[in-house]
Every structure is written in structure tokens, then in C-alpha cells.
Amino acid sequence: MRITGYRTLTTVQEWGRPVGDANGVFTDGVTSVPIVVVETDEGISGVGIGSHVEIERIFPAIDGEDPRAVTALYDRMLRQAFKAGHTGPVFGTIGALDTALWDIKAQAAGEPLWRLLGGRDRRVPAYASGLDIALTDERLVAEYEVYATYGLRAAKLKGGLDIERDLRRLCLVRDVLTEAAHGLRPGLMLDVNEAWTRKQAVRHVGEIERTLDLIWIEEPVRRWDAEGLAVVSRGIRASVATGENLTGLEQFRPLIAAAAVDVVQTSAAWGVTHFLRVSVLAHANDLPVSPIGNTPVGLLHAATSVPNHLVSELQDLNPPVGTTIDLSVEGGCFVLGDSPGLGIRLDEAAIVAAARRPRPLTADGPLVRPERAGRHLLGEPDGGPVLGEPDGGPVLGKPDGGPAATRNEVSPTTAS
């Protein structure tokens, strides 16, 4: 079997509500989802959901190769980008190609990837994560009520702009999940997307911890600040979770050496091989791993085979437009199917029909770090970005607010 070519597509995730974090909000609730399809001479194609930036520079490393040599080809792609570097979106392109190769390898073997990688249990524990900073309190409650119907007992909220608002919203979600679980205490996490200084992080988490028990605070300070993350970890009870924006083992080593990370995260955008290698590094240091992303299907398959997987992020309960995935959500877990490979199927006509012009880039985001991030003396007077839609809009799931997650309907990276 030989790799013969690739093609790229871009579809969209239609959230039906504003989504975002401390660095900005997609007010129309539509985010782009890039896709790479790798083709072979035996008619098997693999799908990788992720960047295709500079793919014409990376693809020659695998062109004409046997796609089943996945890990060796991953290293070839890293070497291909050696001079200019492999960080940022280029690392996402390598990750998308890598995921597509794993898809091909498992299809060729006639097995789902989770089985090929040595997984025993197709169930992967999940937590709810709504990218919810722009929602009103009423809408926030409605969204997490839907998550709760799928048995989710842990939730991660977006925050970092107003600590009183963060605390109020965490309490609202706590109450929703507690009621759904008949009084059992839920798990709560807060993601501030690198919005704070070291001292702000310790002060603000300390304020929350006077009322609530947080499992983790995510990206409290800048991703590379090993000393600062360690200061935060020592100063609070909650764990520090970080790593989704780190691109390569070399970026994790200083954080682990400094005891700066308690929960090691990797983004779905960076691919399966990266996740497997980071998981081994974390396991050697007695640390758990947790995948991040809206469509982490490749990492979900891989998570079944690593001993230190903790929990995986579940964002939207609906798939990107034009995609179906052999995956469901039941009892608070992702449940992987038996389709060979990743179980992703594309309706390219639907993807083309959903094509939209690229969102014009602006200086104020979203996904652009605010000019005064980490330099606010007090919280934002209105709690941050424009806050949501009027009450009564559609909630997470189908347009009528009813259940959405059945087999072939679910896809759990957009703003993560």
C-alpha cells in the first residue's frame, strides 16, 4: 500500500449559540473545521480533522510511503519541518496527517483504531465543556441540563474575567449536575485561557475555593511559564491543568521538571502519535492525561490504550456539518463503535454546500489575546464579552432543544 495524494476540505461547526472564552467570542456560533483526507493506491482513504496550513511543505515526507508505518512517518514529517520549525498551525497539519494515517492503518487491518492500539474498553469517561463565557445565566443552566441528560457529572466552564461571575456560574452548574445525579457531588473545573498573572491566579482560585471544590484550574497563566504554573499549583488546592497548546515533547519537559502541571493535556489537533508520546512521558512522572478539543475522536481511540487517561473533553453534542462518526455518548462516557479506523464518514457535497467565506481577521479577536490580558486590577465591569442571546433560544443539541446524541450523530477544535 502506498500514499498517493491528499485533498483538503473545510466544514463548519454550527453551535446554535455564541461560543468563546476570555480571548473573545464567536457571536454567530459558527466555527471552521479543517479536514485532511489522505489517499492510497488501494482505495483506502484516511481522515484527519485539523489544520492544513503549509501542507504542501509537509506532505512530501510521506508521499509514496506505506501509510502503515505511522510513527516513523510522523518523525519524517517533523524532520521535514526542521529548519522552519514545527510549532503552531504546522504542528496541527502534521497532527491531521498523522491521524489520517492511523485511520488508514486501522481500516487496512479491519479494526476500529481503539482495538488496533490495544484498547480493552470502548468507553471513555467525559466531562461537559460548553465554551460558555458568552451565555446568560439562564442559558448556561439550560445548556448544562442537556449535558446532564447524558450522564455527565463533571463540567468545565470558561471564565477569568470576573471572579464573582465565575463563582456564581460555577455554583449554577454545580446545582444542575447535583440535581441530575440525585445529590451526588459533581466535578467542576474552570478554564481561563492564560488570562491571569501568577498572583491573580492564586488570589482568584483561592476566592472560589472558599465556596467550591475545584478539580482543576486550566491554563491560569501563560502556557510556557513553568515557574509561574508551579507557583499557582503550590498556592491552591486545585490541580493545574495545561498543555493543550504545547507542540512537542520538548515543550512539556520543563513543565514536568518544575512540577508545574498536575493534569497533562493535549489537543486533538496535534494528532494521535503526539498524544501517545505525551502520555508515556506523563505516565513516567505519575501524571494523568486529558485530551482537549471539539472533535477529539482520534485521541478518544488512543485514550483507551494508555494507563493514565483521566477524562476527555466533550464540547458540542452534534458533529461538524457533513460528518458522521461512529460514536455515541451514554452514561457520562464517549462510547466508540466498531467501524474500522476512526469511524468518520464524510458527505463532501454537504460540506461544499455549507462552505462559507473565511471569517475576516480583526485585531480584537476572537482567538486574539486581549491587549490588557493579565493586567486588570479588577474584574471586567460587565463580566467580559457580549453575553449571549435572549432567553428562549435553542439549547445545545437539536434545534428544539431535545436529545441529540445517538450513534452516528455525535462529534465531540475550535476554541478550546
Tab-separated table of C-alpha atoms in Angstrom:
chain	number	residue	atom	x	y	z
A	1	MET	CA	0.000	0.000	0.000
A	2	ARG	CA	1.297	3.462	-0.907
A	3	ILE	CA	0.212	7.023	-0.196
A	4	THR	CA	-0.775	8.677	-3.462
A	5	GLY	CA	-2.133	12.103	-2.529
A	6	TYR	CA	-4.299	14.225	-0.313
A	7	ARG	CA	-7.146	16.660	-0.502
A	8	THR	CA	-8.311	19.323	1.931
A	9	LEU	CA	-11.777	20.404	2.960
A	10	THR	CA	-13.195	22.932	5.369
A	11	THR	CA	-16.554	22.472	7.018
A	12	VAL	CA	-18.148	24.264	9.963
A	13	GLN	CA	-19.389	23.547	13.439
A	14	GLU	CA	-22.801	25.103	13.968
A	15	TRP	CA	-23.215	25.582	17.703
A	16	GLY	CA	-26.551	27.384	17.622
A	17	ARG	CA	-25.292	29.873	20.216
A	18	PRO	CA	-22.309	32.132	20.885
A	19	VAL	CA	-19.121	30.287	21.861
A	20	GLY	CA	-15.820	31.561	23.146
A	21	ASP	CA	-13.541	32.266	26.084
A	22	ALA	CA	-11.683	35.099	27.797
A	23	ASN	CA	-9.966	35.931	24.495
A	24	GLY	CA	-13.157	36.545	22.527
A	25	VAL	CA	-16.452	35.119	21.291
A	26	PHE	CA	-17.826	33.804	18.010
A	27	THR	CA	-21.153	35.595	18.311
A	28	ASP	CA	-22.703	33.805	15.320
A	29	GLY	CA	-21.927	30.400	16.809
A	30	VAL	CA	-20.143	29.136	13.689
A	31	THR	CA	-16.542	27.927	13.736
A	32	SER	CA	-14.389	26.492	10.945
A	33	VAL	CA	-13.369	22.832	10.948
A	34	PRO	CA	-10.474	21.992	8.569
A	35	ILE	CA	-10.172	18.409	7.311
A	36	VAL	CA	-7.372	16.498	5.561
A	37	VAL	CA	-8.058	13.343	3.540
A	38	VAL	CA	-5.052	11.125	2.707
A	39	GLU	CA	-5.466	8.772	-0.275
A	40	THR	CA	-3.779	5.445	-1.108
A	41	ASP	CA	-3.348	3.228	-4.153
A	42	GLU	CA	-5.600	0.573	-2.598
A	43	GLY	CA	-8.628	2.836	-2.357
A	44	ILE	CA	-8.472	3.337	1.414
A	45	SER	CA	-8.642	6.960	2.491
A	46	GLY	CA	-7.915	8.309	5.961
A	47	VAL	CA	-9.478	11.364	7.599
A	48	GLY	CA	-7.718	13.795	9.892
A	49	ILE	CA	-9.621	16.715	11.406
A	50	GLY	CA	-7.154	19.544	11.779
A	51	SER	CA	-5.039	22.175	10.119
A	52	HIS	CA	-3.743	22.010	6.550
A	53	VAL	CA	-1.510	25.075	6.823
A	54	GLU	CA	1.620	24.562	4.661
A	55	ILE	CA	0.560	21.013	3.880
A	56	GLU	CA	2.347	21.258	0.538
A	57	ARG	CA	5.601	21.566	2.516
A	58	ILE	CA	4.885	18.650	4.869
A	59	PHE	CA	3.253	16.098	2.562
A	60	PRO	CA	6.417	15.203	0.558
A	61	ALA	CA	7.699	13.491	3.726
A	62	ILE	CA	5.011	10.808	3.395
A	63	ASP	CA	4.228	10.846	-0.329
A	64	GLY	CA	4.690	7.376	-1.829
A	65	GLU	CA	5.299	5.771	1.575
A	66	ASP	CA	3.427	2.859	3.133
A	67	PRO	CA	0.878	4.575	5.438
A	68	ARG	CA	1.034	1.747	7.954
A	69	ALA	CA	4.474	2.948	9.095
A	70	VAL	CA	2.696	5.674	11.015
A	71	THR	CA	5.120	6.520	13.819
A	72	ALA	CA	8.146	6.518	11.515
A	73	LEU	CA	6.269	8.790	9.103
A	74	TYR	CA	5.387	11.111	11.977
A	75	ASP	CA	9.090	11.603	12.636
A	76	ARG	CA	9.708	12.137	8.919
A	77	MET	CA	7.159	14.955	8.979
A	78	LEU	CA	8.860	16.549	11.989
A	79	ARG	CA	12.185	16.395	10.157
A	80	GLN	CA	10.563	17.872	7.051
A	81	ALA	CA	9.686	20.975	9.089
A	82	PHE	CA	13.019	21.047	10.934
A	83	LYS	CA	14.504	24.260	9.562
A	84	ALA	CA	11.448	26.491	9.866
A	85	GLY	CA	10.165	24.645	12.931
A	86	HIS	CA	7.078	22.575	13.563
A	87	THR	CA	5.248	24.707	16.145
A	88	GLY	CA	1.852	26.332	15.746
A	89	PRO	CA	-0.504	25.508	12.866
A	90	VAL	CA	2.185	23.470	11.078
A	91	PHE	CA	2.186	21.090	14.048
A	92	GLY	CA	-1.572	20.849	13.511
A	93	THR	CA	-1.003	19.874	9.878
A	94	ILE	CA	1.397	17.136	10.975
A	95	GLY	CA	-1.199	16.026	13.515
A	96	ALA	CA	-4.010	15.910	10.956
A	97	LEU	CA	-1.903	13.856	8.539
A	98	ASP	CA	-0.802	11.579	11.386
A	99	THR	CA	-4.413	10.978	12.450
A	100	ALA	CA	-5.381	10.194	8.846
A	101	LEU	CA	-2.559	7.632	8.649
A	102	TRP	CA	-3.770	5.911	11.812
A	103	ASP	CA	-7.247	5.831	10.271
A	104	ILE	CA	-5.829	4.111	7.159
A	105	LYS	CA	-3.795	1.624	9.193
A	106	ALA	CA	-6.796	0.548	11.252
A	107	GLN	CA	-9.045	0.319	8.206
A	108	ALA	CA	-6.460	-1.855	6.456
A	109	ALA	CA	-6.459	-4.125	9.499
A	110	GLY	CA	-10.265	-4.227	9.511
A	111	GLU	CA	-10.441	-2.979	13.098
A	112	PRO	CA	-11.531	0.161	14.923
A	113	LEU	CA	-8.474	2.161	15.941
A	114	TRP	CA	-9.151	1.644	19.645
A	115	ARG	CA	-8.842	-2.099	19.148
A	116	LEU	CA	-5.736	-1.822	16.938
A	117	LEU	CA	-3.998	0.299	19.600
A	118	GLY	CA	-4.689	-2.301	22.281
A	119	GLY	CA	-7.710	-0.800	23.991
A	120	ARG	CA	-9.959	-3.118	26.005
A	121	ASP	CA	-12.864	-0.842	26.942
A	122	ARG	CA	-14.588	1.256	24.266
A	123	ARG	CA	-15.995	3.616	26.905
A	124	VAL	CA	-14.028	6.833	27.512
A	125	PRO	CA	-15.013	8.992	30.525
A	126	ALA	CA	-16.093	12.520	29.530
A	127	TYR	CA	-16.763	15.927	31.040
A	128	ALA	CA	-19.013	18.690	29.679
A	129	SER	CA	-17.363	21.793	28.270
A	130	GLY	CA	-19.616	24.393	26.660
A	131	LEU	CA	-17.218	27.212	25.612
A	132	ASP	CA	-19.849	29.145	27.523
A	133	ILE	CA	-18.403	32.506	28.593
A	134	ALA	CA	-20.922	34.441	26.479
A	135	LEU	CA	-24.070	32.800	27.869
A	136	THR	CA	-26.559	34.354	30.242
A	137	ASP	CA	-27.119	32.516	33.492
A	138	GLU	CA	-30.431	31.155	32.226
A	139	ARG	CA	-28.920	29.893	29.016
A	140	LEU	CA	-25.973	28.393	30.881
A	141	VAL	CA	-28.322	26.360	33.064
A	142	ALA	CA	-30.285	25.182	30.024
A	143	GLU	CA	-27.147	24.008	28.231
A	144	TYR	CA	-25.811	22.024	31.166
A	145	GLU	CA	-29.215	20.472	31.796
A	146	VAL	CA	-28.825	18.892	28.350
A	147	TYR	CA	-25.328	17.645	29.137
A	148	ALA	CA	-26.688	16.143	32.360
A	149	THR	CA	-29.222	14.038	30.443
A	150	TYR	CA	-26.257	12.113	29.008
A	151	GLY	CA	-24.958	11.250	32.444
A	152	LEU	CA	-22.157	13.827	32.565
A	153	ARG	CA	-21.190	14.561	36.155
A	154	ALA	CA	-18.257	16.913	35.582
A	155	ALA	CA	-18.149	20.273	33.813
A	156	LYS	CA	-15.570	22.847	32.769
A	157	LEU	CA	-16.641	26.466	32.461
A	158	LYS	CA	-14.890	29.311	30.696
A	159	GLY	CA	-14.048	32.331	32.808
A	160	GLY	CA	-11.257	34.519	34.112
A	161	LEU	CA	-12.691	37.999	33.534
A	162	ASP	CA	-14.852	38.481	36.624
A	163	ILE	CA	-14.301	36.229	39.635
A	164	GLU	CA	-17.723	36.891	41.182
A	165	ARG	CA	-19.415	35.962	37.917
A	166	ASP	CA	-17.246	32.848	37.631
A	167	LEU	CA	-18.214	31.749	41.131
A	168	ARG	CA	-21.916	32.359	40.514
A	169	ARG	CA	-21.862	30.404	37.261
A	170	LEU	CA	-19.904	27.507	38.766
A	171	CYS	CA	-22.500	27.278	41.531
A	172	LEU	CA	-25.326	27.236	38.986
A	173	VAL	CA	-23.747	24.363	37.081
A	174	ARG	CA	-22.949	22.547	40.329
A	175	ASP	CA	-26.631	22.683	41.233
A	176	VAL	CA	-27.724	21.413	37.804
A	177	LEU	CA	-25.385	18.427	37.898
A	178	THR	CA	-26.087	17.657	41.567
A	179	GLU	CA	-29.827	17.537	40.939
A	180	ALA	CA	-29.382	15.319	37.875
A	181	ALA	CA	-27.179	12.927	39.865
A	182	HIS	CA	-29.644	12.802	42.796
A	183	GLY	CA	-27.383	14.620	45.209
A	184	LEU	CA	-24.005	13.215	44.213
A	185	ARG	CA	-21.298	15.900	44.177
A	186	PRO	CA	-20.167	16.825	40.638
A	187	GLY	CA	-16.696	17.713	39.410
A	188	LEU	CA	-16.067	21.361	38.496
A	189	MET	CA	-13.229	22.913	36.508
A	190	LEU	CA	-12.511	26.465	35.337
A	191	ASP	CA	-10.566	27.410	32.190
A	192	VAL	CA	-9.240	30.970	31.985
A	193	ASN	CA	-7.175	30.551	28.792
A	194	GLU	CA	-3.974	32.205	30.106
A	195	ALA	CA	-5.791	35.352	31.264
A	196	TRP	CA	-4.124	35.858	34.652
A	197	THR	CA	-0.824	36.670	36.297
A	198	ARG	CA	0.576	34.293	38.911
A	199	LYS	CA	-0.751	36.270	41.869
A	200	GLN	CA	-4.134	36.832	40.243
A	201	ALA	CA	-4.462	33.096	39.731
A	202	VAL	CA	-3.703	32.265	43.366
A	203	ARG	CA	-5.994	35.029	44.681
A	204	HIS	CA	-8.892	34.239	42.380
A	205	VAL	CA	-8.808	30.476	42.743
A	206	GLY	CA	-8.449	30.927	46.498
A	207	GLU	CA	-11.622	33.020	46.454
A	208	ILE	CA	-13.501	30.282	44.591
A	209	GLU	CA	-12.142	27.572	46.866
A	210	ARG	CA	-13.728	29.251	49.884
A	211	THR	CA	-17.048	28.129	48.396
A	212	LEU	CA	-16.365	25.306	45.945
A	213	ASP	CA	-14.025	22.389	45.446
A	214	LEU	CA	-12.406	22.771	42.016
A	215	ILE	CA	-10.851	19.733	40.398
A	216	TRP	CA	-8.583	21.872	38.259
A	217	ILE	CA	-7.834	25.361	37.034
A	218	GLU	CA	-6.868	25.303	33.369
A	219	GLU	CA	-4.163	27.496	31.823
A	220	PRO	CA	-4.144	30.023	34.684
A	221	VAL	CA	-1.006	31.749	33.322
A	222	ARG	CA	0.961	31.632	30.091
A	223	ARG	CA	1.497	28.170	28.676
A	224	TRP	CA	5.332	28.325	28.779
A	225	ASP	CA	5.637	29.826	32.290
A	226	ALA	CA	6.848	26.729	34.129
A	227	GLU	CA	7.846	28.673	37.251
A	228	GLY	CA	4.547	30.582	37.300
A	229	LEU	CA	2.422	27.462	36.845
A	230	ALA	CA	4.360	25.814	39.684
A	231	VAL	CA	3.721	28.850	41.905
A	232	VAL	CA	-0.001	28.576	41.193
A	233	SER	CA	-0.059	24.825	41.801
A	234	ARG	CA	1.614	25.263	45.201
A	235	GLY	CA	-0.676	28.129	46.182
A	236	ILE	CA	-4.075	26.470	45.628
A	237	ARG	CA	-5.820	23.191	46.416
A	238	ALA	CA	-6.984	22.533	42.855
A	239	SER	CA	-4.795	20.869	40.261
A	240	VAL	CA	-3.257	22.892	37.447
A	241	ALA	CA	-4.178	21.565	34.011
A	242	THR	CA	-2.264	22.697	30.952
A	243	GLY	CA	-0.576	21.512	27.780
A	244	GLU	CA	-3.175	21.760	25.016
A	245	ASN	CA	-1.172	24.481	23.263
A	246	LEU	CA	2.226	22.827	23.651
A	247	THR	CA	3.601	21.402	20.414
A	248	GLY	CA	6.123	18.659	21.026
A	249	LEU	CA	7.605	16.724	23.931
A	250	GLU	CA	10.350	19.306	24.286
A	251	GLN	CA	7.768	21.848	25.491
A	252	PHE	CA	6.358	19.529	28.162
A	253	ARG	CA	9.681	18.615	29.745
A	254	PRO	CA	10.333	21.953	31.549
A	255	LEU	CA	6.814	21.999	32.979
A	256	ILE	CA	7.046	18.459	34.292
A	257	ALA	CA	10.533	19.068	35.676
A	258	ALA	CA	9.281	22.142	37.567
A	259	ALA	CA	6.189	20.341	38.974
A	260	ALA	CA	4.181	22.944	37.058
A	261	VAL	CA	1.442	20.658	35.724
A	262	ASP	CA	-0.853	18.289	37.605
A	263	VAL	CA	-3.113	17.237	34.714
A	264	VAL	CA	-1.336	16.947	31.358
A	265	GLN	CA	-3.494	17.992	28.418
A	266	THR	CA	-3.001	17.531	24.695
A	267	SER	CA	-5.084	18.973	21.888
A	268	ALA	CA	-6.852	16.726	19.390
A	269	ALA	CA	-5.413	18.988	16.711
A	270	TRP	CA	-1.891	17.679	17.341
A	271	GLY	CA	-2.633	14.063	16.409
A	272	VAL	CA	-2.581	10.542	17.787
A	273	THR	CA	1.170	9.903	17.878
A	274	HIS	CA	1.802	13.117	19.811
A	275	PHE	CA	-0.840	12.110	22.362
A	276	LEU	CA	0.640	8.633	22.782
A	277	ARG	CA	4.133	10.029	23.336
A	278	VAL	CA	2.994	12.711	25.775
A	279	SER	CA	1.004	10.066	27.648
A	280	VAL	CA	4.132	7.941	28.116
A	281	LEU	CA	6.091	10.962	29.354
A	282	ALA	CA	3.303	11.859	31.772
A	283	HIS	CA	2.940	8.264	32.944
A	284	ALA	CA	6.661	8.095	33.700
A	285	ASN	CA	6.078	11.043	36.026
A	286	ASP	CA	2.880	9.661	37.607
A	287	LEU	CA	0.685	12.282	35.942
A	288	PRO	CA	-2.745	11.805	34.325
A	289	VAL	CA	-3.565	12.895	30.770
A	290	SER	CA	-6.715	14.523	29.420
A	291	PRO	CA	-7.456	15.184	25.701
A	292	ILE	CA	-8.850	18.551	24.628
A	293	GLY	CA	-10.924	19.523	21.589
A	294	ASN	CA	-14.328	19.561	19.969
A	295	THR	CA	-13.666	16.563	17.720
A	296	PRO	CA	-11.061	14.517	19.610
A	297	VAL	CA	-12.087	11.221	18.023
A	298	GLY	CA	-8.520	10.101	17.274
A	299	LEU	CA	-7.445	10.814	20.842
A	300	LEU	CA	-10.503	9.047	22.227
A	301	HIS	CA	-9.445	5.871	20.412
A	302	ALA	CA	-5.894	6.322	21.705
A	303	ALA	CA	-7.076	7.051	25.252
A	304	THR	CA	-8.405	3.504	25.575
A	305	SER	CA	-4.844	2.173	25.356
A	306	VAL	CA	-2.988	4.418	27.837
A	307	PRO	CA	-2.987	3.635	31.582
A	308	ASN	CA	-3.087	7.244	32.761
A	309	HIS	CA	-6.079	8.642	30.864
A	310	LEU	CA	-8.234	10.648	33.287
A	311	VAL	CA	-11.143	12.157	31.338
A	312	SER	CA	-11.793	13.663	27.878
A	313	GLU	CA	-13.465	16.916	26.883
A	314	LEU	CA	-16.938	16.816	25.325
A	315	GLN	CA	-17.993	20.100	23.775
A	316	ASP	CA	-20.782	20.043	21.177
A	317	LEU	CA	-23.072	17.002	21.035
A	318	ASN	CA	-23.554	17.440	17.293
A	319	PRO	CA	-20.944	16.686	14.595
A	320	PRO	CA	-19.418	19.195	12.181
A	321	VAL	CA	-21.555	19.696	9.080
A	322	GLY	CA	-21.164	16.847	6.579
A	323	THR	CA	-19.574	14.391	9.013
A	324	THR	CA	-20.849	11.310	10.815
A	325	ILE	CA	-18.821	9.484	13.443
A	326	ASP	CA	-19.358	6.011	14.851
A	327	LEU	CA	-19.525	7.304	18.379
A	328	SER	CA	-22.193	7.936	20.984
A	329	VAL	CA	-22.442	9.483	24.446
A	330	GLU	CA	-24.007	7.358	27.157
A	331	GLY	CA	-23.695	7.268	30.919
A	332	GLY	CA	-21.196	10.096	31.054
A	333	CYS	CA	-18.840	8.442	28.560
A	334	PHE	CA	-17.964	8.541	24.908
A	335	VAL	CA	-18.751	5.095	23.525
A	336	LEU	CA	-16.642	4.141	20.497
A	337	GLY	CA	-18.108	1.994	17.733
A	338	ASP	CA	-16.861	-0.982	15.733
A	339	SER	CA	-16.346	0.687	12.341
A	340	PRO	CA	-12.821	0.076	11.006
A	341	GLY	CA	-10.494	3.019	11.538
A	342	LEU	CA	-11.793	6.139	13.222
A	343	GLY	CA	-15.343	5.589	12.041
A	344	ILE	CA	-15.521	9.012	10.353
A	345	ARG	CA	-17.579	9.348	7.176
A	346	LEU	CA	-17.721	12.498	5.063
A	347	ASP	CA	-20.570	13.868	2.956
A	348	GLU	CA	-18.470	16.114	0.764
A	349	ALA	CA	-21.492	17.507	-1.067
A	350	ALA	CA	-22.912	18.704	2.252
A	351	ILE	CA	-19.537	20.161	3.210
A	352	VAL	CA	-19.266	22.069	-0.057
A	353	ALA	CA	-22.848	23.292	0.299
A	354	ALA	CA	-22.054	24.585	3.792
A	355	ALA	CA	-18.940	26.436	2.620
A	356	ARG	CA	-18.697	29.987	3.900
A	357	ARG	CA	-16.288	32.766	3.233
A	358	PRO	CA	-13.391	32.832	5.691
A	359	ARG	CA	-14.101	34.979	8.721
A	360	PRO	CA	-12.173	38.246	8.336
A	361	LEU	CA	-9.391	38.579	10.890
A	362	THR	CA	-9.699	41.523	13.257
A	363	ALA	CA	-7.404	42.939	15.902
A	364	ASP	CA	-9.894	42.269	18.702
A	365	GLY	CA	-10.460	38.575	18.019
A	366	PRO	CA	-11.914	36.161	18.776
A	367	LEU	CA	-8.883	33.957	19.488
A	368	VAL	CA	-6.713	37.091	19.782
A	369	ARG	CA	-5.138	37.730	23.181
A	370	PRO	CA	-6.577	40.988	24.563
A	371	GLU	CA	-4.179	43.900	24.853
A	372	ARG	CA	-4.509	44.116	28.648
A	373	ALA	CA	-4.755	40.406	29.415
A	374	GLY	CA	-3.206	39.769	32.823
A	375	ARG	CA	-3.164	43.497	33.626
A	376	HIS	CA	-6.648	44.085	35.059
A	377	LEU	CA	-6.711	45.416	38.591
A	378	LEU	CA	-10.377	44.438	38.981
A	379	GLY	CA	-12.845	42.287	37.050
A	380	GLU	CA	-14.439	43.393	33.830
A	381	PRO	CA	-17.454	45.588	34.698
A	382	ASP	CA	-19.851	43.526	32.572
A	383	GLY	CA	-18.173	40.158	33.082
A	384	GLY	CA	-16.423	40.212	29.728
A	385	PRO	CA	-17.668	39.687	26.186
A	386	VAL	CA	-21.169	40.339	24.879
A	387	LEU	CA	-23.155	37.904	26.967
A	388	GLY	CA	-25.257	35.564	24.924
A	389	GLU	CA	-28.597	35.513	23.223
A	390	PRO	CA	-32.012	36.476	24.551
A	391	ASP	CA	-33.665	33.838	26.682
A	392	GLY	CA	-35.622	31.244	24.747
A	393	GLY	CA	-33.057	30.499	22.036
A	394	PRO	CA	-32.245	26.916	21.058
A	395	VAL	CA	-30.151	24.966	23.551
A	396	LEU	CA	-27.335	22.532	22.921
A	397	GLY	CA	-28.427	19.591	20.789
A	398	LYS	CA	-31.210	19.593	18.229
A	399	PRO	CA	-32.916	22.910	17.311
A	400	ASP	CA	-35.902	22.079	19.515
A	401	GLY	CA	-33.641	21.535	22.500
A	402	GLY	CA	-34.313	17.790	22.579
A	403	PRO	CA	-31.764	14.985	22.846
A	404	ALA	CA	-29.118	14.964	20.145
A	405	ALA	CA	-26.551	12.322	20.862
A	406	THR	CA	-27.165	8.971	19.192
A	407	ARG	CA	-24.793	6.800	17.202
A	408	ASN	CA	-23.594	8.485	14.005
A	409	GLU	CA	-24.768	11.865	15.244
A	410	VAL	CA	-22.046	12.775	17.719
A	411	SER	CA	-18.793	14.575	17.298
A	412	PRO	CA	-17.143	15.961	20.269
A	413	THR	CA	-11.025	22.012	17.949
A	414	THR	CA	-12.026	25.017	17.789
A	415	ALA	CA	-11.832	27.392	20.726
A	416	SER	CA	-10.740	25.097	23.481
